[in-house]
Amino acid sequence: MRKVLLPSLIIIAAILLVLRLFYLQIIDDSYKLKSDNNAIKIKYDYPERGYIYDRNGKLLVANQPSYDIMVIPRELKNIDTLEFCQLLDITKEDYVEKIAKAKVYSPRLPSVFLAQLNKSEFAAFQEKIRKFEGFYFQKRSLRDYQVNYGANVFGFITQVNEKLIAKNPYYNSGDLIGRQGVEESYEEVLRGIKGVKYYQKDKYNREIGSFKEGKYDTISVQGEDINLTLDAVLQEYGEELMINKRGGIVAIEPKTGEILALVTAPSYDPAILVGRQRSKNYTLLYRDSIAKPLYDRGLLAEYPPGSPFKILTGLVGLQEKVIDEQTTFMCHHGFSYAPGRFMKCHGFGPHQLHNGIYNSCNTYFANVYLRIIGKYSNTPFAVDTWSNHVKSFGLGQFMGYDLPTGKRGKVPTSNTYKKMYPGWGYSGKTIISNAIGQGEVLMTPIQLANMMATVANEGYYFTPHIIKKIQGQKIDAKFTTKHVTTIDKKHFKPMISGLFDVYNLGTASSLRVEGIDICGKTGTAENYAKINGVRTKMEDHSIFVAFAPKDNPKIAIAVMIENGGFGATIAGPIASLMIEKYLRNKITRTDLEKRILERSLQDRYAKLGGQSEAVKQEMRRRDSILKSKMIVPKIIIDTTKH
């Protein structure tokens, strides 16, 4: 029996192995498609990316046909490289380098030799492609921008790199992928699904028909269209107002958290990152370390918020019951908060919460802050109590919006000061600058806008987001989830009253728009820069935050202008103009509009490190833009010269 057992097991195992091989090779031949099979040629059918619309259905981004020249190195035969290079306007060195790169990827698989040919380039080469065995065309679609603004919101399309190909099996060499903006955030929605066709080849490498009569072929599925929360008219207008300035504008619909405008300046025309010049143009933008056109100041730039932060200081004071609306502090154009030291102030005489807000009285809010910290006898718990209230407005953390870039900002805690002042104690007087948005507090423009949306809502906000609708899908539930602050609703009414009188009695009285009740707050943040290695006081940053109308607010906005000076000088007028543009779709304060359109800060920026090509291009175009009132803001690169 034992003698029979071992041979029987061997025979059974052999039979099973043969049956399995027969099944894989004869019956189920799908495994052939997963291998580098010489007898099968794979062709992909690339779908169009989904279209991008604004909140009102205006088409912003569509598609245009494009053609890549693909190469299979192993199939190259008798190529007249001179004629080939002349036809495509490339050098012999380029040809050798691209072929070598393709061989490294795979001698047998196709890879991109030359990407993104337009129709005319494709037509010229198509006539002679039969002479160049081993090369063929792959049709794709590129973005076709219907507008010349919003580049920071859209992002751009680029080829996948080898690292991503290795990580994600969906992508092959030459495939396109969204980078930055909504193109990156909603890549899987917009890209669609590739179709695949398999062809049988003979021993001469010629196609002889569909493999298995198309049994394994699939058709492409176009990407889903999306609607952004963006208001195209408002975005365009915001970018026009920011010509020859640096900074960011963020506008939010308070009741939903929808981003109405997301402006960064300087910016660029998104069309320059399409086609064969894309890489060269991107390199020029990337290397511009002066103007930084690829740096989204609305999401990434962290600034001391200045006086708008007094709103939170007042609200925390009310919540902690260290003040009420009648609490009075006397201001003498300066507040002594330590022996021999003073805090400069705009006001004079007695100040309560109401006139403290509209006069932006440093003295008042410094005293409020000292009472907050002093309530817990200057213990670490005091700072953390204040910090937790502030963080409940979405500050000091990533906000969770649906754009791929951002910064936390900074809200200090007791641990912050343990590290800053090791070995000795600190008091409210030591960190008094926090009261007025200086000190260790940092915020991004989108955080400032969200703070104002929260005040407009009297204590709650929705996570800011740029997506409004995805065809056939629901948007992420986190964008419809309400976030409630630690401040009781009753405390917002007196604060809003003070913000309303900023426009009637206070620092923004010259910025009123007839018929629109605007609540706002000016801000001026100190600004230092290193010039020749020396820390030098520069022109302050101009900040303004607002919402309107006062009752049933429809827009909350934050404007930050680098080196803009007093908040009501540049940032304030921009906020008023943006609010009127959105609510009325027209401008009555043409005096403000003229002032802002004609105002250039390039002379101030030149002191920080000269003029980049981006700055020079802006200045050359400025006069023609203002004359025509056409919004062609920031076409940073003159593509006719590169």
XYZ file of C-alpha atoms in Angstrom:
642
model
C 0.000 0.000 0.000
C 2.793 2.404 0.886
C 4.536 1.655 -2.409
C 1.416 2.739 -4.336
C 0.692 5.900 -2.276
C 3.690 7.987 -3.287
C 3.431 7.367 -7.070
C -0.320 7.997 -6.884
C 0.210 11.378 -5.247
C 2.774 12.326 -7.886
C 0.448 11.285 -10.726
C -2.526 13.187 -9.230
C -0.428 16.333 -8.707
C 0.852 16.131 -12.275
C -2.683 15.745 -13.664
C -3.902 18.749 -11.657
C -0.961 20.831 -12.848
C -1.600 19.924 -16.497
C -5.305 20.710 -16.139
C -4.502 24.071 -14.582
C -2.060 24.936 -17.345
C -4.629 23.874 -19.960
C -7.233 26.129 -18.351
C -4.926 29.120 -18.152
C -3.460 28.782 -21.644
C -6.401 27.479 -23.669
C -9.655 28.197 -21.880
C -8.854 31.335 -19.810
C -6.345 33.421 -21.741
C -6.900 36.646 -19.790
C -3.508 36.144 -18.166
C -1.910 36.813 -21.527
C -3.219 40.336 -21.306
C -1.463 40.921 -18.022
C 1.933 39.920 -19.363
C 4.358 41.612 -21.708
C 3.078 39.534 -24.608
C 4.776 39.977 -27.979
C 1.725 38.727 -29.881
C -0.740 41.187 -28.375
C -0.800 44.936 -28.848
C -2.666 47.111 -26.373
C -4.271 50.390 -27.391
C -5.877 52.726 -24.902
C -8.852 54.946 -25.598
C -8.500 58.001 -23.375
C -11.719 59.691 -22.271
C -12.327 63.407 -22.096
C -11.939 64.913 -18.647
C -15.072 66.231 -17.054
C -15.961 69.853 -17.744
C -15.727 72.479 -14.996
C -18.493 75.049 -14.469
C -19.015 77.832 -11.953
C -21.920 78.008 -9.473
C -24.180 79.618 -12.094
C -23.455 77.142 -14.879
C -20.825 79.203 -16.720
C -18.356 76.940 -18.518
C -14.836 77.567 -17.228
C -12.766 74.605 -18.422
C -13.443 72.375 -21.435
C -11.219 70.113 -23.579
C -9.354 70.234 -26.870
C -7.834 67.376 -28.877
C -4.157 66.623 -28.489
C -1.808 63.984 -29.845
C 1.199 62.308 -28.293
C 3.863 60.620 -30.370
C 4.475 57.243 -28.751
C 7.480 55.017 -29.292
C 8.160 51.307 -28.809
C 11.983 51.129 -28.833
C 12.165 47.477 -29.850
C 10.192 48.177 -33.035
C 12.389 51.027 -34.311
C 13.799 50.231 -37.754
C 15.747 52.279 -40.309
C 14.751 55.676 -38.940
C 15.944 58.715 -40.879
C 16.665 60.692 -37.720
C 17.565 63.891 -39.591
C 14.224 64.060 -41.386
C 12.403 62.967 -38.225
C 13.992 65.702 -36.093
C 13.411 68.402 -38.694
C 9.763 67.442 -38.962
C 9.221 67.751 -35.211
C 11.593 70.679 -34.695
C 13.814 68.868 -32.212
C 17.575 68.284 -32.084
C 19.417 65.008 -32.621
C 20.458 65.188 -28.957
C 16.786 65.414 -27.939
C 16.014 62.363 -30.061
C 18.792 60.264 -28.520
C 17.851 61.298 -24.999
C 14.154 60.508 -25.439
C 14.830 57.086 -26.991
C 17.218 56.222 -24.174
C 14.597 57.204 -21.621
C 11.968 55.088 -23.383
C 14.291 52.060 -23.328
C 14.780 52.454 -19.598
C 11.001 52.419 -19.082
C 10.545 49.345 -21.337
C 11.946 48.288 -24.748
C 8.675 46.499 -25.538
C 6.034 48.822 -24.109
C 4.984 52.179 -25.556
C 6.045 55.400 -23.859
C 5.676 59.046 -24.757
C 8.296 60.398 -27.125
C 6.778 63.836 -27.667
C 3.669 65.033 -25.873
C 0.799 67.361 -26.632
C 1.035 68.117 -30.341
C -1.649 70.452 -31.599
C -3.757 69.876 -34.724
C -1.331 71.462 -37.193
C 1.712 69.676 -35.760
C -0.211 66.411 -35.840
C -1.299 66.910 -39.468
C 2.257 67.570 -40.652
C 3.638 64.448 -39.007
C 0.674 62.218 -39.826
C 1.477 62.393 -43.536
C 4.876 60.748 -43.006
C 4.362 58.545 -39.980
C 4.564 55.345 -42.098
C 8.223 56.116 -42.746
C 9.007 55.911 -39.038
C 8.324 52.376 -37.886
C 8.049 52.055 -34.113
C 6.254 55.386 -33.727
C 2.519 55.920 -33.572
C -0.006 58.513 -32.368
C -1.992 58.414 -29.157
C -4.975 60.743 -29.100
C -5.707 62.485 -25.825
C -7.565 65.588 -24.727
C -6.014 68.664 -23.145
C -7.685 71.406 -21.196
C -9.225 74.262 -23.137
C -9.649 77.207 -20.778
C -12.654 79.393 -21.520
C -11.394 82.098 -19.135
C -8.004 83.617 -18.370
C -8.401 83.734 -14.590
C -8.743 81.230 -11.728
C -5.470 79.391 -12.411
C -4.895 78.780 -8.684
C -8.390 77.288 -8.354
C -8.222 75.030 -11.419
C -4.650 73.727 -11.109
C -3.217 72.130 -14.249
C -2.669 68.847 -16.079
C 0.723 67.185 -16.374
C 2.227 63.779 -17.198
C 2.541 61.177 -14.485
C 6.025 60.352 -13.275
C 7.545 56.905 -12.798
C 7.059 57.038 -9.039
C 3.312 57.475 -9.425
C 3.109 54.782 -12.110
C 4.734 52.326 -9.713
C 2.346 53.351 -6.941
C -0.923 53.454 -8.898
C -1.540 50.737 -11.542
C -4.218 52.857 -13.253
C -1.577 55.101 -14.822
C 0.834 54.265 -17.642
C 3.715 56.202 -19.131
C 2.391 59.331 -20.809
C -0.898 59.432 -18.935
C -2.073 62.804 -17.670
C -2.999 63.694 -14.121
C -4.356 66.754 -12.332
C -1.989 68.761 -10.176
C -2.945 71.517 -7.756
C -6.408 73.017 -7.462
C -9.580 71.108 -8.251
C -7.816 69.129 -10.985
C -5.870 67.382 -8.212
C -8.592 67.282 -5.559
C -11.150 65.755 -7.935
C -8.789 63.821 -10.224
C -10.643 60.518 -9.887
C -13.950 62.208 -10.682
C -12.679 64.271 -13.615
C -10.372 61.762 -15.332
C -13.024 59.212 -16.338
C -12.158 55.589 -17.158
C -9.785 54.521 -19.912
C -10.973 52.131 -22.578
C -8.695 49.277 -23.699
C -8.495 47.375 -26.988
C -6.348 44.291 -27.621
C -5.003 43.401 -31.076
C -3.384 40.190 -32.276
C -0.056 40.528 -34.111
C 1.626 38.133 -36.546
C 5.273 37.123 -36.593
C 6.069 40.233 -38.663
C 4.625 42.427 -35.916
C 1.619 43.399 -38.035
C -1.880 43.725 -36.611
C -4.055 40.879 -37.865
C -7.249 41.646 -36.002
C -8.895 41.982 -32.655
C -7.762 39.589 -29.946
C -10.493 37.029 -29.177
C -12.948 39.113 -31.214
C -12.857 41.923 -28.655
C -13.813 39.718 -25.730
C -11.620 41.695 -23.338
C -12.026 45.152 -24.892
C -13.605 47.924 -22.848
C -14.929 51.336 -23.830
C -13.839 54.601 -22.254
C -16.124 56.504 -19.913
C -15.950 60.295 -19.914
C -15.106 62.050 -16.658
C -17.885 63.561 -14.605
C -18.658 67.256 -14.961
C -18.416 69.366 -11.824
C -19.822 72.707 -10.710
C -17.648 74.822 -8.462
C -18.973 77.127 -5.765
C -16.956 79.876 -7.436
C -18.766 82.920 -8.815
C -16.902 83.511 -12.079
C -17.807 87.206 -12.282
C -16.589 87.844 -8.729
C -13.381 85.861 -9.260
C -12.611 87.774 -12.444
C -13.271 91.119 -10.786
C -11.133 90.244 -7.771
C -8.172 89.392 -9.983
C -8.586 92.686 -11.846
C -8.516 94.652 -8.577
C -5.303 92.853 -7.539
C -3.249 93.911 -10.574
C 0.164 95.208 -9.430
C -0.446 94.047 -5.878
C 0.448 90.964 -3.879
C -1.883 89.220 -1.512
C -5.085 87.229 -1.343
C -8.852 87.625 -1.353
C -11.195 84.941 -0.036
C -14.982 85.301 -0.150
C -17.339 82.747 1.440
C -21.106 82.312 1.557
C -21.670 82.161 5.352
C -24.761 79.935 5.372
C -23.078 77.152 3.367
C -19.306 77.578 3.575
C -19.156 77.763 -0.231
C -16.101 79.629 -1.543
C -17.297 82.424 -3.842
C -13.873 83.768 -4.785
C -10.320 82.621 -4.130
C -7.878 85.187 -5.488
C -4.106 85.167 -5.237
C -1.852 87.826 -6.709
C 0.160 87.805 -8.806
C -1.320 84.960 -10.816
C -1.118 83.750 -14.427
C -3.246 82.778 -17.395
C -3.992 79.029 -17.011
C -3.664 78.560 -20.792
C 0.134 78.934 -20.659
C 0.353 75.534 -18.943
C -1.171 73.713 -21.908
C 0.656 72.276 -24.892
C 4.306 71.710 -25.748
C 5.415 74.897 -23.972
C 3.826 73.814 -20.687
C 7.017 72.501 -19.124
C 9.077 75.533 -20.104
C 6.441 77.954 -18.872
C 5.980 76.076 -15.615
C 9.720 76.218 -14.991
C 9.682 80.003 -15.450
C 6.807 80.345 -12.999
C 8.412 77.974 -10.505
C 11.746 79.774 -10.546
C 10.210 83.189 -9.970
C 11.205 83.489 -6.322
C 10.282 87.171 -6.161
C 6.632 87.360 -7.207
C 5.897 83.651 -6.522
C 2.953 83.302 -8.945
C 2.496 79.604 -8.073
C 2.162 80.439 -4.368
C -1.507 80.660 -3.427
C -1.515 83.460 -0.896
C -5.197 82.932 -0.110
C -4.475 79.446 1.273
C -0.786 79.378 2.155
C 0.300 82.812 3.340
C 0.328 83.116 7.123
C 0.151 86.668 8.477
C -0.428 88.331 11.832
C -4.149 89.139 11.534
C -3.863 92.508 13.261
C -6.972 94.323 14.449
C -9.576 91.879 13.020
C -8.417 89.536 15.781
C -9.868 91.977 18.331
C -13.247 90.502 17.394
C -12.224 87.208 18.998
C -10.614 88.902 21.993
C -13.903 90.668 22.697
C -16.023 87.538 22.213
C -13.811 85.457 24.526
C -13.972 88.245 27.128
C -17.778 88.175 27.017
C -17.902 84.372 27.176
C -15.517 84.239 30.144
C -17.577 86.982 31.857
C -14.564 89.199 32.515
C -16.352 92.064 30.716
C -19.844 93.019 29.643
C -21.030 95.551 27.075
C -20.721 98.418 29.562
C -17.245 97.613 30.896
C -15.148 100.740 30.371
C -11.419 101.315 29.952
C -9.839 104.740 29.591
C -7.586 105.340 26.608
C -4.927 108.077 26.555
C -3.526 107.333 23.079
C -1.536 104.612 24.742
C -1.877 101.895 27.374
C 0.758 101.207 30.003
C 0.836 97.456 30.336
C 4.286 97.218 31.936
C 6.444 99.786 33.689
C 7.681 102.316 31.156
C 6.086 100.530 28.178
C 3.064 101.573 26.139
C 0.792 100.206 23.444
C -0.041 102.794 20.802
C -3.721 103.390 20.164
C -6.064 105.239 17.802
C -8.595 106.185 20.444
C -8.949 108.644 23.299
C -11.216 108.710 26.316
C -13.546 106.039 27.705
C -14.173 102.950 25.579
C -16.706 100.155 25.897
C -17.130 97.173 23.601
C -19.122 99.081 20.965
C -16.838 102.035 20.357
C -13.821 99.890 21.172
C -14.636 97.926 18.021
C -15.417 100.760 15.646
C -12.475 102.878 16.893
C -10.227 99.772 16.947
C -8.979 100.731 20.405
C -5.834 98.790 21.349
C -6.156 99.903 24.974
C -9.602 98.398 25.365
C -8.716 94.968 23.972
C -5.385 94.802 25.751
C -7.246 95.218 29.042
C -9.805 92.598 28.026
C -6.994 90.153 27.262
C -5.304 90.806 30.609
C -8.570 90.044 32.379
C -8.979 86.773 30.436
C -5.472 85.630 31.341
C -5.763 87.001 34.883
C -9.022 85.147 35.538
C -7.007 81.985 36.144
C -4.136 83.725 37.963
C -1.801 83.586 34.977
C -1.637 79.784 35.085
C -1.084 77.727 31.910
C -4.808 76.982 32.061
C -5.451 80.680 31.361
C -3.673 80.654 28.001
C -5.207 77.325 27.022
C -8.726 78.509 27.891
C -8.262 81.512 25.598
C -6.597 79.325 22.947
C -9.401 76.736 22.914
C -12.032 79.417 22.392
C -10.072 80.825 19.460
C -9.503 77.396 17.910
C -13.247 76.730 17.929
C -13.430 79.187 15.007
C -11.326 76.806 12.887
C -8.046 78.598 13.580
C -4.639 77.095 14.287
C -5.437 73.928 12.312
C -5.964 72.586 8.816
C -9.527 73.443 7.951
C -10.351 70.353 5.876
C -11.409 72.173 2.719
C -11.255 70.398 -0.643
C -8.160 72.020 -2.113
C -4.825 70.224 -1.901
C -2.768 72.960 -0.261
C -2.987 74.953 2.946
C -1.389 76.005 6.220
C -2.441 75.653 9.833
C -1.839 79.214 10.913
C -0.895 79.505 14.579
C -2.749 79.899 17.845
C -0.290 79.730 20.770
C -0.884 77.550 23.825
C 0.791 77.252 27.214
C 3.274 74.821 25.634
C 4.232 77.525 23.132
C 5.317 79.819 25.946
C 7.019 77.089 27.949
C 9.335 76.668 24.981
C 9.711 80.393 24.381
C 10.399 81.283 28.019
C 12.117 78.262 29.598
C 13.121 78.587 33.210
C 10.995 81.586 34.115
C 7.362 82.511 34.260
C 5.392 84.733 31.952
C 2.257 86.769 32.483
C -0.478 88.359 30.429
C 1.732 91.430 30.069
C 4.431 89.334 28.417
C 2.101 88.076 25.690
C -0.195 91.110 25.482
C 0.345 91.482 21.704
C -1.970 88.501 21.143
C -4.858 90.769 22.145
C -4.579 92.793 18.939
C -3.564 90.040 16.501
C 0.184 90.453 16.734
C 2.359 88.350 19.013
C 2.419 84.670 18.097
C -0.940 84.587 16.292
C -0.863 83.771 12.559
C -3.785 83.311 10.165
C -4.283 82.646 6.476
C -6.762 84.731 4.434
C -9.165 81.781 4.166
C -9.123 81.444 7.959
C -9.872 85.158 8.298
C -12.779 84.838 5.858
C -14.109 81.808 7.722
C -13.830 83.702 11.021
C -16.048 86.455 9.582
C -18.497 83.888 8.196
C -18.723 82.448 11.716
C -19.432 85.867 13.220
C -22.021 86.521 10.492
C -23.709 83.216 11.456
C -23.588 84.165 15.147
C -21.440 81.256 16.205
C -21.276 78.465 13.635
C -19.622 77.695 10.313
C -19.443 75.050 7.627
C -16.080 73.828 6.372
C -15.158 76.036 3.399
C -15.285 74.136 0.103
C -14.998 74.726 -3.638
C -17.218 71.886 -4.917
C -20.915 72.586 -5.376
C -22.095 69.695 -7.529
C -20.685 66.496 -9.035
C -22.769 64.985 -11.796
C -24.319 61.801 -10.458
C -22.716 62.031 -7.001
C -23.185 63.659 -3.624
C -20.568 65.980 -2.202
C -18.714 64.966 0.947
C -20.949 65.100 4.032
C -18.284 66.999 5.969
C -19.143 70.093 3.935
C -22.712 70.082 5.217
C -21.787 69.431 8.854
C -22.242 72.429 11.153
C -19.350 73.429 13.455
C -20.413 75.389 16.545
C -17.999 77.609 18.470
C -17.550 77.735 22.250
C -19.000 81.274 22.299
C -22.698 81.613 23.198
C -24.885 83.030 20.424
C -26.046 85.985 22.563
C -22.543 87.489 22.564
C -22.417 87.943 18.792
C -25.178 90.574 18.602
C -23.224 93.368 20.350
C -20.090 92.462 18.397
C -21.975 92.678 15.082
C -23.391 96.042 16.135
C -19.864 97.359 16.662
C -18.691 95.958 13.321
C -21.629 97.653 11.593
C -20.570 101.021 12.994
C -17.026 100.526 11.698
C -18.640 101.576 8.403
C -20.841 104.287 9.944
C -18.716 105.890 12.663
C -15.324 104.243 12.592
C -12.238 103.435 10.586
C -14.119 102.430 7.393
C -16.646 105.266 7.249
C -15.246 106.409 3.894
C -15.936 102.975 2.376
C -19.723 102.862 2.763
C -21.833 101.601 -0.127
C -25.240 103.243 -0.268
C -28.034 100.764 0.371
C -25.841 97.904 1.615
C -25.371 97.353 5.365
C -21.791 96.132 5.689
C -20.110 94.968 8.889
C -16.330 95.146 8.751
C -13.017 95.588 10.508
C -9.803 97.231 9.375
C -6.442 95.701 10.144
C -2.835 96.797 9.888
C -0.196 94.162 10.617
C 3.418 95.059 11.277
C 5.810 93.711 8.685
C 9.558 93.170 8.764
C 11.905 91.917 6.055
C 15.591 91.148 5.813
C 17.339 93.576 3.482
C 21.083 93.054 3.064
C 20.958 90.827 6.114
C 19.365 93.488 8.330
C 15.867 93.135 9.830
C 14.103 96.200 8.476
C 10.656 97.637 9.225
C 8.687 97.638 5.979
C 5.318 99.041 5.001
C 2.612 97.304 7.041
C 0.298 94.695 5.533
C -3.189 96.003 4.764
C -6.002 93.758 6.047
C -9.765 94.055 5.931
C -12.555 91.628 6.855
C -16.271 92.115 6.329
C -19.669 90.533 5.734
C -22.917 91.798 4.238
C -25.755 92.421 4.474
C -25.820 92.861 8.256
C -29.084 90.906 8.438
C -29.154 87.587 6.570
C -25.507 87.812 5.373
C -24.745 86.444 1.903
C -20.998 87.071 1.660
C -18.083 87.126 4.103
C -14.723 88.316 2.845
C -11.092 88.731 3.870
C -8.609 90.848 1.914
C -4.878 90.878 2.635
C -2.498 93.170 0.705
C 1.211 92.750 1.336
C 2.905 96.077 2.150
C -0.432 97.815 1.570
C -0.323 100.052 4.654
C -3.392 100.982 6.704
C -6.290 98.563 6.317
C -8.750 101.132 4.971
C -6.343 102.337 2.272
C -6.314 99.357 -0.144
C -7.752 96.206 1.458
C -10.894 98.030 2.669
C -11.899 99.493 -0.701
C -11.352 96.110 -2.365
C -13.661 94.455 0.179
C -16.407 97.046 -0.390
C -16.113 96.716 -4.165
C -16.210 92.919 -4.052
C -19.282 92.958 -1.805
C -21.181 95.354 -4.074
C -20.143 93.399 -7.181
C -21.505 90.176 -5.719
C -24.733 91.538 -4.272
C -25.623 93.903 -7.134
C -23.434 92.836 -10.062
C -22.581 96.499 -10.616
C -20.417 99.185 -9.030
C -21.659 102.529 -7.742
C -18.465 103.421 -5.854
C -16.600 104.116 -9.083
C -14.303 106.459 -7.149
C -13.036 103.529 -5.101
C -12.751 101.354 -8.190
C -10.688 103.948 -10.065
C -8.401 104.417 -7.062
C -7.731 100.698 -6.688
C -7.291 99.956 -10.401
C -4.743 102.740 -10.729
C -2.874 101.858 -7.535
C 0.381 99.969 -8.003
C 2.612 98.711 -5.192
C 5.416 97.534 -7.446
C 7.762 100.253 -6.221
C 7.427 98.872 -2.685
C 7.984 95.306 -3.839
C 11.057 96.362 -5.794
C 12.729 97.236 -2.482
C 12.364 93.611 -1.375
C 14.563 92.174 -4.107
C 14.246 93.814 -7.478
C 11.753 93.123 -10.194
C 11.078 89.658 -11.525
C 9.969 89.002 -15.072
C 6.473 88.559 -13.672
C 6.523 92.074 -12.214
C 7.868 93.613 -15.423
C 5.180 91.909 -17.483
C 2.478 93.229 -15.162
C 3.763 96.779 -15.334
C 4.016 96.700 -19.148
C 0.411 95.607 -19.456
C -1.033 97.877 -16.799
C -1.932 100.891 -18.940
C -3.612 98.893 -21.692
C -5.625 96.910 -19.153
C -6.891 100.020 -17.426
C -7.807 101.691 -20.700
C -9.793 98.788 -22.063
C -11.142 97.565 -18.684
C -10.604 94.097 -20.108
C -9.567 91.663 -17.439
C -6.355 90.141 -18.632
C -4.658 90.504 -15.265
C -1.495 88.748 -14.822
C -0.410 86.978 -17.973
C 2.982 86.595 -16.443
C 4.728 84.884 -19.307
C 4.883 86.325 -22.786
C 4.705 83.002 -24.627
C 5.755 84.599 -27.902
C 9.238 85.034 -26.441
C 9.697 81.580 -24.940
